[in-house]
């Protein structure tokens, strides 16, 4: 047998001696586990298997090291117990890694606690696209040419490195049916004892395609407490099942979507201690150590609703859980309206400053052309640039039409719990793929990748506008990040024509100064020759910017 490639996904199929009437994972049992041991280093990893219909069980494994791996199963079922074998694993070639960055290994939190990196140490630049409805019938597979693949190829071509999604919306089927048929009759009945293997087969194909495309999957199981009531026990079963089935993939995991709604669910209300218990259970089942957090609501008014704990109104996982050992990075949702746009840099900077240090992912902001006014392409650029320059480890884009995968011609609707989700402008997902803001973020990726972007530090305090320090509440004041003594990056939003903008702390160094156009990705000279700060204060006054346009100023130290 040919060796398998390091970090690729190996699957073993097993037949149980008996068919279980309740194939789900209960808290007090592990129906199937497989332990993989690396002969050369002694490294060991134990993963859970998962039921896949009838008497069929499977184990998926991603080998983290080249060499020989020996494996053996354990189970109370005689048909599943005592199975074993050997896997020969080779390192991926540079060409294979270039074609699929997932072969660099699973994403982890970097040692400095600021960023993510692949297992091989390569920094991971996270720019995601939001497709909550990825695993629905209207985002179908076709014969490998369906809407899902059209979307995936488009986002891959534009350079997106991740997808923000969920594993299921309980009332929305894919081509295999509903994930839990018993939960749809009646809707939201609370039954989670009948997982549908055909549904998960469709999800398998999507997850495999994302892995092959080099995409990292940022996902939660579903919207616990917002769209469906789920007991803590069921949430633990469900999370363990999904980790068993997809843990070998490259994941960034969230316990739930907009978790705060569970506090006020009329049928199965949760408390903070329930989320803590779920976090601990997921951490225990997280065999590969995938980054773990929780997706918050964007509601930030303490009266909206007043029943939520005060800390739950911070649009961040950190408000309630920053010190939890299971949470190793923070997710933000800053809100879907123009009046909350300034919250993007404010919340990113706020969470960047927390101790202990944990990466900040701007997981959800103002989607492009969402709601009546929608985010314009300029607002899309503004959110992404200000997020990264204020210290975000990643930013996730979203657009009306794609996030709910709206298709006015689809026979299958958007779900009884998505009656508010038809795009206000009526765009289909095909139209939304071409939105200007979503396309222009590719230039941000190219700009950052041309630098040692992972070494950038936020330094908005280096900026003065008309002699006054730049304010985070302003939608026009600039934002700055730097590698001190090497590189200074300043994002200057529209509305600064004629304003005096100064950069402090550039020091008595020579720099080349360039303008970068975030709409086109083009560079142009910002000065006739090298520039330097004044010798006394190290302050440099920027050239005037064009009216009604946003620009990026790049200063690079002359060696």
Tab-separated table of C-alpha atoms in Angstrom, residues 3-9 62-67 69 88-93 96-97 102-105 119-120 211:
chain	number	residue	atom	x	y	z
A	3	UNK	CA	2.081	5.757	2.013
A	4	UNK	CA	-0.550	8.345	2.838
A	5	UNK	CA	0.376	12.017	3.007
A	6	UNK	CA	0.980	13.685	6.357
A	7	UNK	CA	-2.143	15.626	7.511
A	8	UNK	CA	-4.375	14.006	4.887
A	9	UNK	CA	-7.480	12.252	6.193
A	62	UNK	CA	-5.085	12.940	10.288
A	63	UNK	CA	-1.459	11.841	10.914
A	64	UNK	CA	0.573	14.717	12.330
A	65	UNK	CA	3.987	13.155	11.667
A	66	UNK	CA	5.574	11.197	8.838
A	67	UNK	CA	6.682	7.666	9.595
A	69	UNK	CA	1.652	4.767	12.830
A	88	UNK	CA	2.906	4.456	6.529
A	89	UNK	CA	2.928	8.238	6.251
A	90	UNK	CA	5.150	10.474	4.115
A	91	UNK	CA	5.699	14.216	4.287
A	92	UNK	CA	3.887	16.364	1.735
A	93	UNK	CA	5.954	17.778	-1.099
A	96	UNK	CA	1.390	19.436	-2.720
A	97	UNK	CA	1.466	22.056	0.025
A	102	UNK	CA	-4.116	22.278	4.723
A	103	UNK	CA	-1.165	19.926	4.300
A	104	UNK	CA	0.766	22.338	6.524
A	105	UNK	CA	-1.286	20.873	9.354
A	119	UNK	CA	1.168	23.054	12.616
A	120	UNK	CA	4.393	23.568	10.644
A	211	UNK	CA	-10.278	20.508	2.723
